[in-house]
CSV table of C-alpha atoms in Angstrom, one decimal:
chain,number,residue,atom,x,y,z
M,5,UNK,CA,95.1,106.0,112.5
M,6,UNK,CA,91.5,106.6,112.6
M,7,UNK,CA,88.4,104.1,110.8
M,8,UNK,CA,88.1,107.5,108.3
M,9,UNK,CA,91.6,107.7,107.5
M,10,UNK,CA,92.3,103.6,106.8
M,11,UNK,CA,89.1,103.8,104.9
M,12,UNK,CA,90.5,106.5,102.8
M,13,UNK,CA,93.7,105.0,102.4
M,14,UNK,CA,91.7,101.9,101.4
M,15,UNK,CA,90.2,103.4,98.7
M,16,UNK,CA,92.9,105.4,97.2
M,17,UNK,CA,95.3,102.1,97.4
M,18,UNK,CA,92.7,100.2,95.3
M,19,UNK,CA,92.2,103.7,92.9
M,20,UNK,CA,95.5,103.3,92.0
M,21,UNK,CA,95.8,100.0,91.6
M,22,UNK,CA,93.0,100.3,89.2
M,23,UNK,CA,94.1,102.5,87.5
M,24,UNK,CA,98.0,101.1,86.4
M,25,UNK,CA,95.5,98.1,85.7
M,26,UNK,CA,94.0,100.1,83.0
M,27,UNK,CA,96.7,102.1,82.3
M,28,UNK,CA,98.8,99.3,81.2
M,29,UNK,CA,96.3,97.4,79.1
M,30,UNK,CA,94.7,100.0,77.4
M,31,UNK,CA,96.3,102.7,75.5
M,32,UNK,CA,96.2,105.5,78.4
M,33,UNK,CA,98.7,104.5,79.7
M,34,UNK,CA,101.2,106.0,76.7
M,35,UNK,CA,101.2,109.2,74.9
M,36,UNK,CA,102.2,109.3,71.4
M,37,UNK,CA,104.7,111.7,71.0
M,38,UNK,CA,105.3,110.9,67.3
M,39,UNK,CA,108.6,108.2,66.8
M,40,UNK,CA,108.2,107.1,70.3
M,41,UNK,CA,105.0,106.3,73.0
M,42,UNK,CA,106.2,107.4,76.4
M,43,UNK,CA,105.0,105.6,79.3
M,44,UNK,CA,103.0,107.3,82.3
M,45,UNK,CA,101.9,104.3,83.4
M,46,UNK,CA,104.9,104.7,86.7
M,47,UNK,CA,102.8,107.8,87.6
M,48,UNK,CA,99.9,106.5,89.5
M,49,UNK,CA,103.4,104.8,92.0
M,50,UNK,CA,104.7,108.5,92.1
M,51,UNK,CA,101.9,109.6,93.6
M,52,UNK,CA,101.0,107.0,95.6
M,53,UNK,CA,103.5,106.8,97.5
M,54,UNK,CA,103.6,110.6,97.9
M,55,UNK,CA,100.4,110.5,99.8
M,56,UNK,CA,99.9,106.5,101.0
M,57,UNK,CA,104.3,106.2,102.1
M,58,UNK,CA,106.8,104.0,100.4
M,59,UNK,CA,105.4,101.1,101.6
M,60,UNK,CA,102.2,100.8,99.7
M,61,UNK,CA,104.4,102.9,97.0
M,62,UNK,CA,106.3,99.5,96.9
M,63,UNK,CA,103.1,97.0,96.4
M,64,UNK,CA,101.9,99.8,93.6
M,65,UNK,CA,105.5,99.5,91.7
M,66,UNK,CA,105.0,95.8,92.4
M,67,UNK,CA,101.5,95.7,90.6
M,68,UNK,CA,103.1,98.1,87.6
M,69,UNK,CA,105.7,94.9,87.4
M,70,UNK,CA,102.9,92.6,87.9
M,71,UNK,CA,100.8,94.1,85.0
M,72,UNK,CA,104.1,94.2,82.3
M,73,UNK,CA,104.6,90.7,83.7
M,74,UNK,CA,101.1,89.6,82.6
M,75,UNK,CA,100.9,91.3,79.7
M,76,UNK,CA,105.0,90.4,78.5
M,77,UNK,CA,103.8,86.3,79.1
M,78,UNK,CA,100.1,86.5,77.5
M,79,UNK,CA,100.6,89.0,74.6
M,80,UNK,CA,103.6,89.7,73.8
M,81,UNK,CA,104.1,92.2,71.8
M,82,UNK,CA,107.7,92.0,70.5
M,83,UNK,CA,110.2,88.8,70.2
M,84,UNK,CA,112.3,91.1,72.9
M,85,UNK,CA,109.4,90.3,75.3
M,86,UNK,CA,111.6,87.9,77.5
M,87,UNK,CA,113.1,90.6,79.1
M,88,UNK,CA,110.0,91.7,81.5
M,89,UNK,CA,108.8,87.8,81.3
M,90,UNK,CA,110.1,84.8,83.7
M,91,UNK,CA,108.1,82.5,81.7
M,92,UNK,CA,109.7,83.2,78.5
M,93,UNK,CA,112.4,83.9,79.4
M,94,UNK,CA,112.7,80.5,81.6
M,95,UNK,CA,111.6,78.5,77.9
M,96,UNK,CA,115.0,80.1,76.3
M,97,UNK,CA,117.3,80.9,78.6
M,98,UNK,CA,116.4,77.9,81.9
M,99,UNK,CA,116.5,79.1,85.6
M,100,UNK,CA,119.2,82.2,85.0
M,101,UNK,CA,117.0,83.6,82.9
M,102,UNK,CA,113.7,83.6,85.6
M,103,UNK,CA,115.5,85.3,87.9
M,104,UNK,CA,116.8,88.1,85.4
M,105,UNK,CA,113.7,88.9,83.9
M,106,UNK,CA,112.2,89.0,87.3
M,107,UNK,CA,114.4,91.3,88.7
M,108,UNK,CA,114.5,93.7,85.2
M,109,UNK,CA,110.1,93.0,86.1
M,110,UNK,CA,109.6,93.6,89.0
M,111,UNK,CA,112.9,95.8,91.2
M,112,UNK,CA,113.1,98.8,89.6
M,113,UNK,CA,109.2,99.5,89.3
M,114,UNK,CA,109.0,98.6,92.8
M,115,UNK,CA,111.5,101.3,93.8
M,116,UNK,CA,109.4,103.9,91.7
M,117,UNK,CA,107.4,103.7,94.2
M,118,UNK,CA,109.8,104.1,97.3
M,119,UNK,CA,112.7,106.8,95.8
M,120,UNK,CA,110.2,109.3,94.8
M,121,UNK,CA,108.4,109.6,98.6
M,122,UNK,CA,112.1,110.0,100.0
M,123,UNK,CA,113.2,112.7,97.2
M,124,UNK,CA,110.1,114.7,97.8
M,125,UNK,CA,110.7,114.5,101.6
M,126,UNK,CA,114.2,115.9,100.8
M,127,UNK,CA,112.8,118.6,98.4
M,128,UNK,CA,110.4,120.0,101.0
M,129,UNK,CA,113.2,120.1,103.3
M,130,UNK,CA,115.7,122.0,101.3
M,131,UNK,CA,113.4,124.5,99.9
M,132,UNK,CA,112.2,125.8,103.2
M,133,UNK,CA,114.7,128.1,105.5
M,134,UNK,CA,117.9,130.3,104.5
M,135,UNK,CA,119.3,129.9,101.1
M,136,UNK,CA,116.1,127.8,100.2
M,137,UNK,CA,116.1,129.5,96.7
M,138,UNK,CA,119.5,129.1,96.0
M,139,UNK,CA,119.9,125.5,96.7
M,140,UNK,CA,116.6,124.5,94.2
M,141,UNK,CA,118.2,126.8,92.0
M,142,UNK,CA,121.6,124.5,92.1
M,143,UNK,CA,119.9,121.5,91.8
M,144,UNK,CA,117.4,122.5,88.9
M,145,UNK,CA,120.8,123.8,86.7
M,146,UNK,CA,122.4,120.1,87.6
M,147,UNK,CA,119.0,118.6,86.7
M,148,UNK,CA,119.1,120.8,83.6
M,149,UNK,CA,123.5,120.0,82.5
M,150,UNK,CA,122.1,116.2,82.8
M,151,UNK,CA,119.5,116.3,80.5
M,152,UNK,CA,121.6,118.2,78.0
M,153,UNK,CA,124.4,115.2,78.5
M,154,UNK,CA,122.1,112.6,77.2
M,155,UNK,CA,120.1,114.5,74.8
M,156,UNK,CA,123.6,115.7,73.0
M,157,UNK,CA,124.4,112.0,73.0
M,158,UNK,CA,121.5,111.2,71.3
M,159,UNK,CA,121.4,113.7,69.1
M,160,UNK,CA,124.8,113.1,67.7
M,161,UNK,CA,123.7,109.9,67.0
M,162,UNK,CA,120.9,111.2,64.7
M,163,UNK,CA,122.2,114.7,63.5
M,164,UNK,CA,124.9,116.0,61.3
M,165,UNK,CA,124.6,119.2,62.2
M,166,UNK,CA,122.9,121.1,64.9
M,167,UNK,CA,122.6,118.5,68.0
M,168,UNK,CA,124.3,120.6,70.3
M,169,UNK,CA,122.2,123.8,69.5
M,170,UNK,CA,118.9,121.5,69.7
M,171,UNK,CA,119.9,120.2,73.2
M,172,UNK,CA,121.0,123.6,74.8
M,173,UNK,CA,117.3,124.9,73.7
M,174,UNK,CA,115.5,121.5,75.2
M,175,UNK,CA,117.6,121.7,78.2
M,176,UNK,CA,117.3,125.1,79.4
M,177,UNK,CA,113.3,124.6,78.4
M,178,UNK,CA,113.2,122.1,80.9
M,179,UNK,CA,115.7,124.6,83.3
M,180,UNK,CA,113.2,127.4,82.6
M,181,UNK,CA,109.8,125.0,83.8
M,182,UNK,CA,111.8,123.5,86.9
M,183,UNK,CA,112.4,127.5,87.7
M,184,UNK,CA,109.2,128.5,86.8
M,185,UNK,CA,108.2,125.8,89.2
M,186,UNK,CA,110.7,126.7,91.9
M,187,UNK,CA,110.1,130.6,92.1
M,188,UNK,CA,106.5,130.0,93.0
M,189,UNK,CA,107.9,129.2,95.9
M,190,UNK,CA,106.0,125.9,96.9
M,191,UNK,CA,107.7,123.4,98.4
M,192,UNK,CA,105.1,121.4,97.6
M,193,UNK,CA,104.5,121.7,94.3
M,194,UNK,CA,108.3,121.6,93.7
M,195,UNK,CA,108.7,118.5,95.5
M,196,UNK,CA,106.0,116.5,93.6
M,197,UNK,CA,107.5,117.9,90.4
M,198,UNK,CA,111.1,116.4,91.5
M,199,UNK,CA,108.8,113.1,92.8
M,200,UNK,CA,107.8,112.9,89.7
M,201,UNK,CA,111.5,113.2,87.5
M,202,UNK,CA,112.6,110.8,90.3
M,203,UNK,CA,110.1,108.1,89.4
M,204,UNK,CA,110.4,108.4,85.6
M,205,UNK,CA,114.3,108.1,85.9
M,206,UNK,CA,114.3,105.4,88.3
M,207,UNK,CA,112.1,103.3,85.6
M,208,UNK,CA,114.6,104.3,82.6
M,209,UNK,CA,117.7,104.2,84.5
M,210,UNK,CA,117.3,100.6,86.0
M,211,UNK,CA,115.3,98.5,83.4
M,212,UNK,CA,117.9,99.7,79.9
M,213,UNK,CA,120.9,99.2,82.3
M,214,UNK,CA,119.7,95.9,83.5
M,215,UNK,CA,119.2,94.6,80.3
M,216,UNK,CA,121.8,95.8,78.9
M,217,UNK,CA,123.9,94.5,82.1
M,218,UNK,CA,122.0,90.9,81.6
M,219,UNK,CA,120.4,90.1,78.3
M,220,UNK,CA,123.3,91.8,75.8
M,221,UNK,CA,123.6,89.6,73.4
M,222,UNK,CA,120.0,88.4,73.2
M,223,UNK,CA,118.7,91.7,73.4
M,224,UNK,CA,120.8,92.7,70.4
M,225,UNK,CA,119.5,89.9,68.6
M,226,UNK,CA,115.9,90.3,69.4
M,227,UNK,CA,115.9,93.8,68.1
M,228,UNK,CA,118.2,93.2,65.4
M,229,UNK,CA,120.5,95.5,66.4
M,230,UNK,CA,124.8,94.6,66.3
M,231,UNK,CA,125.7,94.0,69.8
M,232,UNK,CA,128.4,96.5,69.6
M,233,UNK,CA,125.9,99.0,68.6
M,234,UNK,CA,123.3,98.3,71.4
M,235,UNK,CA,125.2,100.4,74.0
M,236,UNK,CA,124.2,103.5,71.5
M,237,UNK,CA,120.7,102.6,71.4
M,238,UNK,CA,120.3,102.1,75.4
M,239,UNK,CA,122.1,105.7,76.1
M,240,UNK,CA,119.7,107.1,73.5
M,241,UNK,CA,116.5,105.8,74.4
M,242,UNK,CA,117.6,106.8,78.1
M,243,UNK,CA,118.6,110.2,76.7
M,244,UNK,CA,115.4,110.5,74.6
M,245,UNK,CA,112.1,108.5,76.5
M,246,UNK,CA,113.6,108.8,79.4
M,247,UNK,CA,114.4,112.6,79.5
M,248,UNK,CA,110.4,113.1,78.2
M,249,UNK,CA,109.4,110.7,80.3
M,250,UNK,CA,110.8,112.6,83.1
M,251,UNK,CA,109.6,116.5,82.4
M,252,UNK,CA,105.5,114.6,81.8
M,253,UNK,CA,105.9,112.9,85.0
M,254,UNK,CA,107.1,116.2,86.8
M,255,UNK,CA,104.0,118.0,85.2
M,256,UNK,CA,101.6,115.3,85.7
M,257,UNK,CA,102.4,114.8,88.9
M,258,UNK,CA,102.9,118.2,89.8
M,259,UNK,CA,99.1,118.9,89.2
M,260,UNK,CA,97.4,115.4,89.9
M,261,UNK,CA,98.9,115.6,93.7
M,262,UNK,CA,98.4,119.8,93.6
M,263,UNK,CA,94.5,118.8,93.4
M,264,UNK,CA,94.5,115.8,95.6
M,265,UNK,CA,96.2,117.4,98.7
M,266,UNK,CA,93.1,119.3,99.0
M,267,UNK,CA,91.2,116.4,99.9
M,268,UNK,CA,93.8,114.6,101.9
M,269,UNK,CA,97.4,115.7,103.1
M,270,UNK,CA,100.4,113.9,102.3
M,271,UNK,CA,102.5,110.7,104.1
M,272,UNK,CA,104.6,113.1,105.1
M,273,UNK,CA,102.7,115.6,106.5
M,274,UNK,CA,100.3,112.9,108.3
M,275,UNK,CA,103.7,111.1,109.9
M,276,UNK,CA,104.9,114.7,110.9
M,277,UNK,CA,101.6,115.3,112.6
M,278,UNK,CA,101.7,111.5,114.1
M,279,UNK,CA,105.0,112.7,115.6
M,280,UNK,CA,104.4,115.7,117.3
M,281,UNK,CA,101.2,114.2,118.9
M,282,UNK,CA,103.1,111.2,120.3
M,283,UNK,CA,104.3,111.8,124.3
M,284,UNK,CA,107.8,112.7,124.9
């Protein structure tokens, strides 16, 4: 790698890290979406590691951690603020819980930024050669049948009547805007949008499980929510934020990385290119 090109990568590995910085202690990094704030404050990993690898994907998941880690301990904003704190979590629970809120802290935010460089990677591959449309086309409607699973859980929850309506219209929304996306087609632009869905839903999918998995009953109690109930309210905050989450990452994503190939290509591409220069 040339002087230009670690330069660059220089300067967009301390962009980004600048920018979850600010993101996460400033109110850009949520969107009010009316009952709920959904975060976006993963997205800045997404693309990172779309364009720097999954390496220095990893350090920028490990400074999103870092950042809730900071801000759990310092200000913490609920009583529930243990969970994504080994300090407070150390002062009520000893040792076990250091190592639980770590892991809930810091794992699953570092693998935001690793899964995401892998699934895009994949996308590119499946939506070039025969049958490319066809296969996107498959994995949009599975995309599209998961969604409506946890937004009809959800919405049962909260409706009497008319869940199951509401969540076929949401889903096949989001089946018509991964289409949309897919007929253009880009493999590129379809592959950050799926980088994108894979980074949200590695966030949701690993911190509600984990705490559920690991902090039950104090979790229930911090939130003052029945224990028995608190399964509910992890499947519909993964059904709800994290389904949001998701389709704003895909988007965002989508046209942050669309502008900045332009000025410099992907991991991928640039490790491709590596290759094929390299003697036999």
């Amino acid at each position: 790698m040339n002087t230009k090109k670690k330069t660059l990568n220089l300067v967009l590995t301390a962009l980004f890290t600048a920018i979850i910085v600010l993101m996460a202690f400033s109110p850009l990094g949520y969107i009010p979406l009316g009952v709920i704030n959904a975060t976006i404050i993963h997205i800045p990993v997404i693309i990172g590691a779309i364009f720097l690898g999954p390496g220095t994907g990893a350090f920028l998941g490990f400074v999103f951690g870092l950042t809730s880690f900071i801000k759990s301990t310092v200000t913490p904003s609920t009583v529930s603020a243990f969970v994504f704190s080994p300090v407070l979590a150390a002062s009520q629970f000893g040792i076990s819980g250091v190592f639980k809120s770590a892991f809930i802290c810091f794992v699953p935010r570092i693998l935001v930024g690793v899964f995401p460089y892998y699934i895009f990677v994949l996308i590119k591959k499946l939506s070039s050669g025969n049958g490319s449309k066809v296969k996107i086309a498959v994995l949009d409607a599975i995309i599209s049948l998961i969604a409506f699973a946890g937004l009809s859980q959800l919405l049962g929850r909260q409706m009497k009547s008319g869940s199951v309506v509401l969540a076929v219209v949401i889903s096949a929304a989001i089946f018509a805007a991964l289409m949309i996306i897919s007929v253009r087609n880009d493999s590129g632009v379809i592959g950050y949008a799926y980088a994108g869905l894979t980074g949200a839903l590695t966030n949701t999918l690993l911190v509600m499980p984990s705490i559920y998995i690991l902090y039950a009953e104090a979790y229930a109690k911090a939130t003052n929510v029945a224990q028995n109930a608190l399964l509910g309210v992890i499947i519909g905050i993964i059904g709800f934020n994290g389904v949001i989450e998701a389709v704003l990452a895909a988007v965002i994503v989508s046209a942050v990385s669309g502008a900045l190939v332009h000025v410099t290509p992907t991991y991928a591409v640039r490790k491709a290119s590596k290759n094929l220069r390299q003697p036999a």
